[in-house]
Every structure is written in structure tokens, then in C-alpha cells.
Tab-separated table of C-alpha atoms in Angstrom:
chain	number	residue	atom	x	y	z
A	579	UNK	CA	177.067	37.598	235.758
A	580	UNK	CA	178.494	39.714	233.020
A	581	UNK	CA	178.656	43.449	233.368
A	582	UNK	CA	176.907	45.486	230.668
A	583	UNK	CA	178.296	48.815	231.870
A	584	UNK	CA	180.105	50.856	229.291
A	585	UNK	CA	183.890	51.087	229.402
A	586	UNK	CA	186.511	53.275	227.783
A	587	UNK	CA	186.986	50.649	225.086
A	588	UNK	CA	183.943	51.780	223.099
A	589	UNK	CA	182.127	55.099	222.949
A	590	UNK	CA	178.426	54.395	223.169
A	591	UNK	CA	176.007	56.388	220.986
A	592	UNK	CA	174.416	59.431	222.579
A	593	UNK	CA	171.604	60.165	220.108
A	594	UNK	CA	168.901	58.223	218.281
A	595	UNK	CA	170.669	59.039	215.002
A	596	UNK	CA	173.834	57.333	216.197
A	597	UNK	CA	171.874	54.279	217.341
A	598	UNK	CA	169.883	53.762	214.148
A	599	UNK	CA	171.722	52.657	211.002
A	600	UNK	CA	168.566	51.506	209.199
A	601	UNK	CA	168.624	54.319	206.639
A	602	UNK	CA	172.393	54.687	206.422
A	603	UNK	CA	174.382	55.785	203.410
A	604	UNK	CA	174.342	52.243	202.070
A	605	UNK	CA	170.555	52.132	201.807
A	606	UNK	CA	168.562	53.115	198.773
A	607	UNK	CA	165.527	55.049	199.986
A	608	UNK	CA	163.962	55.081	196.545
A	609	UNK	CA	164.213	51.390	195.650
A	610	UNK	CA	160.948	49.897	194.302
A	611	UNK	CA	158.569	48.674	196.993
A	612	UNK	CA	158.213	45.290	195.285
A	613	UNK	CA	161.945	44.553	195.286
A	614	UNK	CA	163.016	41.496	197.230
A	615	UNK	CA	165.789	41.352	199.777
A	616	UNK	CA	167.301	38.603	201.866
A	617	UNK	CA	164.717	38.971	204.632
A	618	UNK	CA	162.110	36.929	202.810
A	619	UNK	CA	159.530	39.572	203.721
A	620	UNK	CA	157.296	40.673	200.883
A	621	UNK	CA	155.483	43.985	200.602
A	622	UNK	CA	152.630	42.425	198.673
A	623	UNK	CA	149.148	42.710	200.152
A	624	UNK	CA	147.958	39.546	201.850
A	625	UNK	CA	144.670	37.930	200.706
A	626	UNK	CA	142.948	38.954	203.930
A	627	UNK	CA	144.163	42.511	203.560
A	628	UNK	CA	142.991	42.647	199.945
A	629	UNK	CA	139.525	41.467	200.920
A	630	UNK	CA	139.345	44.118	203.617
A	631	UNK	CA	140.442	46.823	201.181
A	632	UNK	CA	137.759	45.778	198.706
A	633	UNK	CA	135.080	45.737	201.380
A	634	UNK	CA	136.121	49.071	202.850
A	635	UNK	CA	136.917	51.509	200.020
A	636	UNK	CA	136.689	54.483	202.368
A	637	UNK	CA	139.261	55.136	205.042
A	638	UNK	CA	137.415	55.049	208.357
A	639	UNK	CA	140.510	55.924	210.371
A	640	UNK	CA	140.287	59.214	212.272
A	641	UNK	CA	142.235	62.011	210.618
A	642	UNK	CA	144.006	64.883	212.329
A	643	UNK	CA	142.570	68.223	211.303
A	644	UNK	CA	145.609	70.223	212.305
A	645	UNK	CA	148.379	70.803	209.832
A	646	UNK	CA	151.659	68.923	210.411
A	647	UNK	CA	153.391	72.187	211.293
A	648	UNK	CA	150.909	72.906	214.108
A	649	UNK	CA	151.316	69.513	215.796
A	650	UNK	CA	153.795	69.018	218.648
A	651	UNK	CA	157.058	67.452	217.549
A	652	UNK	CA	157.427	63.970	218.987
A	653	UNK	CA	160.710	62.252	219.581
A	654	UNK	CA	161.650	58.622	219.464
A	655	UNK	CA	162.777	56.993	222.671
A	656	UNK	CA	166.550	57.271	222.977
A	657	UNK	CA	166.502	54.637	225.705
A	658	UNK	CA	164.839	52.121	223.397
A	659	UNK	CA	167.181	53.018	220.530
A	660	UNK	CA	170.285	52.620	222.715
A	661	UNK	CA	169.086	49.361	224.247
A	662	UNK	CA	168.443	47.808	220.834
A	663	UNK	CA	171.676	49.224	219.413
A	664	UNK	CA	173.601	47.375	222.120
A	665	UNK	CA	171.684	44.193	221.393
A	666	UNK	CA	172.198	44.340	217.609
A	667	UNK	CA	175.917	44.993	218.091
A	668	UNK	CA	176.341	42.135	220.587
A	669	UNK	CA	176.869	44.429	223.584
A	670	UNK	CA	180.139	46.069	222.517
A	671	UNK	CA	181.169	46.912	226.088
A	672	UNK	CA	180.264	43.526	227.501
A	673	UNK	CA	182.666	42.448	230.212
A	674	UNK	CA	183.223	38.728	230.642
A	675	UNK	CA	182.422	37.436	234.094
A	676	UNK	CA	185.216	35.972	236.174
A	677	UNK	CA	182.772	33.473	237.649
A	678	UNK	CA	182.776	29.906	236.245
A	679	UNK	CA	180.372	29.462	233.343
A	680	UNK	CA	177.740	27.090	234.719
A	681	UNK	CA	175.620	26.953	231.532
A	682	UNK	CA	172.482	27.183	233.634
A	683	UNK	CA	170.261	28.184	230.709
A	684	UNK	CA	171.410	25.205	228.678
A	685	UNK	CA	171.019	22.852	231.628
A	686	UNK	CA	167.496	24.149	232.170
A	687	UNK	CA	166.637	23.382	228.540
A	688	UNK	CA	168.150	19.918	228.930
A	689	UNK	CA	165.670	19.364	231.795
A	690	UNK	CA	168.494	18.929	234.303
A	691	UNK	CA	167.678	21.874	236.579
A	692	UNK	CA	164.396	23.708	237.306
A	693	UNK	CA	163.800	27.393	236.912
A	694	UNK	CA	164.266	29.426	240.065
A	695	UNK	CA	162.466	30.427	242.231
A	696	UNK	CA	159.474	28.282	241.237
A	697	UNK	CA	161.271	24.955	240.938
A	698	UNK	CA	159.565	24.021	237.635
A	699	UNK	CA	161.276	21.981	234.926
A	700	UNK	CA	161.063	22.832	231.241
A	701	UNK	CA	159.227	19.593	230.366
A	702	UNK	CA	156.455	20.448	232.819
A	703	UNK	CA	156.010	23.862	231.228
A	704	UNK	CA	155.918	22.449	227.712
A	705	UNK	CA	153.557	19.588	228.548
A	706	UNK	CA	151.183	21.205	231.053
A	707	UNK	CA	151.161	24.958	230.495
A	708	UNK	CA	150.049	25.103	226.866
A	709	UNK	CA	146.585	26.630	226.814
A	710	UNK	CA	146.741	27.579	230.505
A	711	UNK	CA	146.491	31.259	229.686
A	712	UNK	CA	145.887	32.420	233.247
A	713	UNK	CA	149.147	30.850	234.383
A	714	UNK	CA	151.094	32.235	231.440
A	715	UNK	CA	149.629	35.671	232.083
A	716	UNK	CA	150.106	35.957	235.830
A	717	UNK	CA	153.342	34.043	236.445
A	718	UNK	CA	156.248	36.420	235.950
A	719	UNK	CA	159.283	34.252	236.693
A	720	UNK	CA	159.357	31.836	233.756
A	721	UNK	CA	159.857	34.213	230.833
A	722	UNK	CA	163.535	34.972	231.635
A	723	UNK	CA	164.287	31.243	231.731
A	724	UNK	CA	162.399	30.355	228.569
A	725	UNK	CA	164.000	33.196	226.595
A	726	UNK	CA	167.432	33.990	228.054
A	727	UNK	CA	169.449	37.029	226.996
A	728	UNK	CA	172.896	38.481	227.521
A	729	UNK	CA	171.357	41.110	229.797
A	730	UNK	CA	169.671	40.981	233.182
A	731	UNK	CA	165.900	40.990	233.572
A	732	UNK	CA	163.959	41.463	236.794
A	733	UNK	CA	164.111	37.807	237.811
A	734	UNK	CA	167.550	37.967	239.386
A	735	UNK	CA	167.561	34.199	239.846
A	736	UNK	CA	167.772	33.835	236.067
A	737	UNK	CA	171.240	33.851	234.553
A	738	UNK	CA	172.492	35.830	231.604
A	739	UNK	CA	173.606	33.989	228.516
A	740	UNK	CA	177.306	33.924	227.694
A	741	UNK	CA	178.904	33.600	224.279
A	742	UNK	CA	180.275	30.164	225.120
A	743	UNK	CA	176.872	29.005	226.315
A	744	UNK	CA	175.226	30.320	223.146
A	745	UNK	CA	177.605	28.263	220.993
A	746	UNK	CA	176.939	25.152	223.059
A	747	UNK	CA	173.177	25.742	222.978
A	748	UNK	CA	173.113	26.122	219.200
A	749	UNK	CA	174.913	22.802	218.786
A	750	UNK	CA	172.609	20.868	221.135
A	751	UNK	CA	169.620	19.399	219.292
A	752	UNK	CA	167.568	18.642	222.399
A	753	UNK	CA	167.852	22.209	223.684
A	754	UNK	CA	166.936	23.671	220.293
A	755	UNK	CA	163.895	21.401	220.000
A	756	UNK	CA	162.572	22.513	223.375
A	757	UNK	CA	163.341	26.151	222.631
A	758	UNK	CA	161.158	26.038	219.509
A	759	UNK	CA	158.437	24.296	221.517
A	760	UNK	CA	158.605	27.130	224.066
A	761	UNK	CA	158.351	29.679	221.244
A	762	UNK	CA	155.288	27.883	219.862
A	763	UNK	CA	153.731	27.822	223.341
A	764	UNK	CA	154.075	31.589	223.719
A	765	UNK	CA	152.796	32.236	220.201
A	766	UNK	CA	149.683	30.238	221.050
A	767	UNK	CA	149.242	32.392	224.165
A	768	UNK	CA	149.262	35.459	221.904
A	769	UNK	CA	146.859	33.988	219.327
A	770	UNK	CA	149.500	33.102	216.732
A	771	UNK	CA	150.560	29.739	215.310
A	772	UNK	CA	153.959	28.670	214.013
A	773	UNK	CA	153.508	27.270	210.509
A	774	UNK	CA	156.856	25.720	209.665
A	775	UNK	CA	160.528	25.406	210.494
A	776	UNK	CA	161.282	28.618	208.631
A	777	UNK	CA	159.465	30.732	211.215
A	778	UNK	CA	156.392	31.668	209.180
A	779	UNK	CA	153.390	32.503	211.353
A	780	UNK	CA	149.666	33.156	211.009
A	781	UNK	CA	146.611	33.782	213.136
A	782	UNK	CA	145.667	30.885	215.414
A	783	UNK	CA	142.124	29.526	215.503
A	784	UNK	CA	141.330	31.482	218.672
A	785	UNK	CA	143.015	34.668	217.485
A	786	UNK	CA	140.102	37.003	218.187
A	787	UNK	CA	139.971	36.197	221.898
A	788	UNK	CA	143.735	36.212	222.291
A	789	UNK	CA	144.283	39.417	220.285
A	790	UNK	CA	141.721	41.206	222.416
A	791	UNK	CA	143.602	40.113	225.516
A	792	UNK	CA	146.976	41.045	224.017
A	793	UNK	CA	145.721	44.472	223.030
A	794	UNK	CA	144.648	45.135	226.620
A	795	UNK	CA	147.470	43.341	228.477
A	796	UNK	CA	150.350	45.538	227.435
A	797	UNK	CA	152.948	44.159	229.827
A	798	UNK	CA	153.217	41.315	227.292
A	799	UNK	CA	154.762	43.729	224.798
A	800	UNK	CA	158.109	43.735	226.582
A	801	UNK	CA	157.875	39.962	226.860
A	802	UNK	CA	157.649	39.875	223.062
A	803	UNK	CA	160.713	42.128	222.819
A	804	UNK	CA	162.586	39.610	224.967
A	805	UNK	CA	161.362	36.705	222.841
A	806	UNK	CA	162.544	38.388	219.644
A	807	UNK	CA	165.950	39.150	221.147
A	808	UNK	CA	166.323	35.584	222.388
A	809	UNK	CA	165.469	34.177	218.963
A	810	UNK	CA	168.389	36.106	217.537
A	811	UNK	CA	170.808	35.064	220.275
A	812	UNK	CA	170.069	31.356	219.933
A	813	UNK	CA	170.262	31.032	216.149
A	814	UNK	CA	166.758	31.909	214.950
A	815	UNK	CA	167.266	35.415	213.589
A	816	UNK	CA	165.188	34.551	210.503
A	817	UNK	CA	162.140	33.872	212.697
A	818	UNK	CA	161.830	37.538	213.716
A	819	UNK	CA	160.685	39.172	210.472
A	820	UNK	CA	157.570	36.997	209.928
A	821	UNK	CA	156.313	37.700	213.458
A	822	UNK	CA	157.055	41.429	213.261
A	823	UNK	CA	155.347	41.607	209.860
A	824	UNK	CA	152.244	39.899	211.284
A	825	UNK	CA	152.061	42.359	214.174
A	826	UNK	CA	152.516	45.301	211.790
A	827	UNK	CA	149.665	44.051	209.626
A	828	UNK	CA	147.354	43.409	212.579
A	829	UNK	CA	148.052	46.744	214.275
A	830	UNK	CA	148.172	48.996	211.207
A	831	UNK	CA	145.915	47.354	208.612
A	832	UNK	CA	143.286	45.364	210.509
A	833	UNK	CA	143.245	47.428	213.725
A	834	UNK	CA	143.082	44.242	215.805
A	835	UNK	CA	146.089	45.292	217.922
A	836	UNK	CA	146.014	49.106	217.826
A	837	UNK	CA	147.764	49.463	221.193
A	838	UNK	CA	150.751	47.559	219.833
A	839	UNK	CA	151.662	50.063	217.107
A	840	UNK	CA	154.257	51.892	219.187
A	841	UNK	CA	155.954	48.719	220.398
A	842	UNK	CA	156.185	47.178	216.923
A	843	UNK	CA	157.692	50.290	215.357
A	844	UNK	CA	159.902	51.414	218.234
A	845	UNK	CA	161.062	48.028	219.537
A	846	UNK	CA	160.224	44.925	217.511
A	847	UNK	CA	161.491	46.153	214.136
A	848	UNK	CA	164.778	47.222	215.697
A	849	UNK	CA	165.518	43.816	217.197
A	850	UNK	CA	166.257	42.710	213.620
A	851	UNK	CA	169.945	42.894	212.871
A	852	UNK	CA	169.847	43.142	209.063
A	853	UNK	CA	169.210	46.759	207.975
A	854	UNK	CA	167.662	45.650	204.664
A	855	UNK	CA	165.022	43.675	206.544
A	856	UNK	CA	164.262	46.605	208.836
A	857	UNK	CA	163.880	48.877	205.816
A	858	UNK	CA	161.460	46.497	204.145
A	859	UNK	CA	159.288	46.276	207.251
A	860	UNK	CA	159.317	50.041	207.779
A	861	UNK	CA	158.347	50.677	204.155
A	862	UNK	CA	155.413	48.357	204.613
A	863	UNK	CA	154.455	50.163	207.828
A	864	UNK	CA	154.730	53.575	206.164
A	865	UNK	CA	152.241	52.509	203.479
A	866	UNK	CA	149.566	51.819	206.087
A	867	UNK	CA	150.308	54.245	208.915
A	868	UNK	CA	147.636	56.851	209.688
A	869	UNK	CA	148.028	59.793	209.555
A	870	UNK	CA	150.728	59.417	206.932
A	871	UNK	CA	152.603	62.634	207.817
A	872	UNK	CA	153.083	61.374	211.405
A	873	UNK	CA	155.145	58.339	210.384
A	874	UNK	CA	158.546	59.189	211.776
A	875	UNK	CA	160.652	56.052	211.367
A	876	UNK	CA	162.068	56.927	207.954
A	877	UNK	CA	163.253	56.982	205.325
A	878	UNK	CA	164.671	60.476	205.816
A	879	UNK	CA	163.539	62.967	203.160
A	880	UNK	CA	166.070	64.088	200.571
A	881	UNK	CA	166.955	67.621	199.609
A	882	UNK	CA	166.986	68.590	195.960
A	883	UNK	CA	170.747	68.303	196.100
A	884	UNK	CA	170.517	64.744	197.401
A	885	UNK	CA	171.071	65.392	201.110
A	886	UNK	CA	168.771	64.691	203.990
A	887	UNK	CA	166.243	67.431	204.628
A	888	UNK	CA	166.412	69.234	207.927
A	889	UNK	CA	163.680	71.808	207.641
A	890	UNK	CA	160.099	71.120	208.683
A	891	UNK	CA	160.368	67.430	207.777
A	892	UNK	CA	161.422	64.854	210.297
A	893	UNK	CA	163.597	61.869	209.392
A	894	UNK	CA	164.180	58.464	210.871
A	895	UNK	CA	166.595	59.472	213.557
A	896	UNK	CA	165.424	62.950	214.413
A	897	UNK	CA	161.745	62.238	214.824
A	898	UNK	CA	159.604	60.146	216.968
A	899	UNK	CA	156.692	58.205	218.114
A	900	UNK	CA	153.009	58.784	217.883
A	901	UNK	CA	151.725	59.836	221.279
A	902	UNK	CA	148.968	61.965	222.775
A	903	UNK	CA	151.473	64.422	224.229
A	904	UNK	CA	155.205	65.047	223.871
A	905	UNK	CA	157.630	64.262	226.654
A	906	UNK	CA	158.863	67.601	228.069
A	907	UNK	CA	162.614	68.138	228.006
A	908	UNK	CA	162.942	68.482	231.836
A	909	UNK	CA	161.145	65.185	232.232
A	910	UNK	CA	163.482	63.485	229.757
A	911	UNK	CA	166.471	64.796	231.754
A	912	UNK	CA	164.908	63.412	234.918
A	913	UNK	CA	164.519	60.021	233.254
A	914	UNK	CA	168.138	60.091	232.135
A	915	UNK	CA	169.307	60.716	235.696
A	916	UNK	CA	167.062	57.911	236.931
A	917	UNK	CA	168.685	55.495	234.507
A	918	UNK	CA	172.095	56.489	235.862
A	919	UNK	CA	170.878	55.869	239.426
A	920	UNK	CA	169.929	52.306	238.581
A	921	UNK	CA	173.358	51.735	237.053
A	922	UNK	CA	175.231	53.092	240.072
A	923	UNK	CA	173.227	50.821	242.361
A	924	UNK	CA	174.775	47.747	240.771
A	925	UNK	CA	171.487	46.442	239.351
A	926	UNK	CA	172.091	46.186	235.647
A	927	UNK	CA	168.934	46.323	233.559
A	928	UNK	CA	168.289	47.833	230.159
A	929	UNK	CA	167.823	51.601	230.168
A	930	UNK	CA	164.125	51.751	229.373
A	931	UNK	CA	163.459	49.023	231.969
A	932	UNK	CA	164.949	51.220	234.671
A	933	UNK	CA	162.899	54.208	233.600
A	934	UNK	CA	159.735	52.126	233.598
A	935	UNK	CA	160.390	51.086	237.195
A	936	UNK	CA	160.593	54.751	238.188
A	937	UNK	CA	157.457	55.575	236.213
A	938	UNK	CA	155.499	52.882	238.021
A	939	UNK	CA	156.711	54.149	241.370
A	940	UNK	CA	155.591	57.646	240.422
A	941	UNK	CA	152.199	56.269	239.378
A	942	UNK	CA	151.509	55.112	242.892
A	943	UNK	CA	153.166	51.691	243.060
A	944	UNK	CA	154.744	52.092	246.498
A	945	UNK	CA	154.394	48.542	247.795
A	946	UNK	CA	156.082	46.697	244.950
A	947	UNK	CA	158.828	44.569	246.421
A	948	UNK	CA	159.405	41.755	243.950
A	949	UNK	CA	157.799	39.423	241.484
A	950	UNK	CA	154.849	37.033	241.557
A	951	UNK	CA	151.471	38.253	242.750
A	952	UNK	CA	152.659	41.826	243.167
A	953	UNK	CA	152.761	42.121	239.370
A	954	UNK	CA	149.002	42.598	239.472
A	955	UNK	CA	149.666	45.953	241.119
A	956	UNK	CA	152.355	46.574	238.520
A	957	UNK	CA	149.797	46.163	235.750
A	958	UNK	CA	147.395	48.483	237.575
A	959	UNK	CA	150.085	51.124	237.723
A	960	UNK	CA	150.684	50.654	234.008
A	961	UNK	CA	147.044	51.431	233.268
A	962	UNK	CA	147.230	54.522	235.485
A	963	UNK	CA	150.430	55.679	233.822
A	964	UNK	CA	148.920	55.119	230.382
A	965	UNK	CA	145.918	57.230	231.333
A	966	UNK	CA	148.176	60.165	232.127
A	967	UNK	CA	149.452	60.115	228.545
A	968	UNK	CA	152.692	61.890	229.324
A	969	UNK	CA	154.847	58.751	229.528
A	970	UNK	CA	153.456	56.845	226.579
A	971	UNK	CA	156.861	55.818	225.281
A	972	UNK	CA	157.435	53.694	228.399
A	973	UNK	CA	154.152	51.790	228.286
A	974	UNK	CA	155.804	48.396	228.477
A	975	UNK	CA	156.154	46.690	231.823
A	976	UNK	CA	159.368	44.884	232.637
A	977	UNK	CA	158.758	41.111	232.651
């Protein structure tokens, strides 16, 4: 498997500002909200949203009574920013493996080999698992096979994608057809339906039941991050924006997925490689975020002279997430050292994945030894960790 460790060939970013180019010098922070860009994402209000606005003229959302200056300053997750920076830039320090390229992900999608360790073929998943929500929820070995990446997940039987395999996959019609079927299967699990071959999505017929489950089953949020990344790796970058836009609307406007707000803004938006598309989505989010002064994903404020303000205002890179309590600086240093420990051990996972493992151990998960049924305890630890409030930025469980 490839090695994602950094090398001397490329200096990795060390701050959120260095990781996030969304509001770079090439962006126009004051462009009209209705302007179109190449993302195909519109800022116009959807019919459902317009009906809701007409029916609810008053804002029923709770408002903070404290002034912005009196609130604790939150910070965005550097680990999330760095992880997604590496993804968007195609893992600049990726080291090619000396092992023969077996194309195991492609062969799985051609129905030639089963996923390991369960021994299940892709055709069985596509034909028998659709609508079996209990199986999709509680089985934790299939997601790395259905949505492969160029980084290691926690199913160490799954193989990382390689650049050569990606090229072969994108030119194989049978594999692409099954990949889209797998995407549709997971969307159905989340209460979403795929409308067309352009990636447009909408609520499924059973959306209320599935959204309620998704709002409460937060380990699925990192699964969605993986799905979005895999779409981009395998040639479906354009499919990301419609799904992210739907989740923004549901979490911010309709309050059907309130627990997803952090994940959409901190993770999902930043899986999108085109800065113009990220800007359009973040402008839409800023219009609907409550309280408005707590929206900290940009654009950065401008000084009278045209520069970025640095006083009491907080910009895209220097600010953070909405959370019940800030992460203390000593704790952040402890998390940083934990991430380094995982790297030295030879187990290569994304930075925020490693931190989440340590968080779960600290929450009382002392008997976790692998995958499968033990993930039930993993989810229990997640709920316990979420109740503490201090580690809100790592509320996603590694799939």
C-alpha cells in the first residue's frame, strides 16, 4: 500500500489558513449572490424553502444573548483542514508502492473478487442490500470497498486506490455502472434519491424516517465524507455539489438534520476541488446560518484599505466551528501528539481519524479490538463523547 507520510519533497501546510484556498486572492468576495459559476449550484431559494419562509415569517431559531465579543473564540479543525487539503491536492507527498498493482478495487467492482473479510460480492450488495437499513447501518466492512480512496481506512483488508487503477476504473463501463448503483444505494439509506446522470438529488419518499435516523446516527457523517472523496477520485466530481447543497439546505434551512451542520461546513464543502464551487456553497450557508455573527467559514472581512481585517472579526482561515465549548490549547497539543503516535506506529490513517480513535478510548471504549459488532460500543462512546461537549469537532466515527 502507498505511504501517505510527508517527505522532504513538499512542505505540508501547518495552519488552517495554509490549507484553505477558498477565499484566496483570486476570489471576489463581493460578487453578486445570484451570479453563476461552473459548479451548476444556484443560490436561488428552492420552492420548498420559499413555502417555509412564507409560512414562518418569524425566526424561531434560538438567538445568543451575549455579544460576539463576549463569546469564546472557536477554531476550525486543523486536522480536518489538512486532511482535505491533501485530498484536494492529490496527496502531494504520496509515495508509490513497490508492491505489484493488483487492481483489487477494480476487480471487486467487476464482480471477480469479494470484499474482505466478509466474502461478499458487489452484485450481492447491489441486488440484496438495498432497503436493508439494519445491515447497512451495522456492517462496517463494506464502505471502504464500495468507496475506495487513496488513503487507508480502518478496514485494513481494503486496498488503497492507485493512480493507475483510477485511470483503468474510469475507462471501464461495467465498473462505473456498478459504482453509480452503489452510490444510489447509499443515498437511499440516507433518505435521498439520485435524479439523473448529472448527480442532481432530492429527498426520497421515506426521507422523514431516514433523516431522523441520519441525524441521530452520526457515525454515518464520516461515511459521507468518504463517499464524497471517492466520487471525486473516480470521475464524478460534479456529483458532490448537489449533495452538499441538499445537506446544507436540510441542516440550515429546514432543521431536519441539525446535527449535520458541523460536518457539512467543516468537511463536505471542502471535499470539492473547485474553489468557485466552495465559495458558492459557503455563501448560501452564510445566508441561512444562525446566529449570523458565528459563521466563521468566510469570506474574510475587508479593511477600509482593501485588506483582510484582523481585529475583532474572524475570517475563513482564522476562525472556527460552532460548538458548545472551545477546545483548550493544551488539549489541542495533546491531540497533535496523538496523531504523531499513530503515524510512527506504521498505521496510516487520516489525521482526524487517529484523533477520534484516541477520543473514543478516553471516553471509555477500552475493549474495542476491531470491526464488526464492536462498532456498537464505538457508537456508544461517540454519544458519551458528544455529551461531554469538549471534543465536538471530532464527532465523526471512523468507518
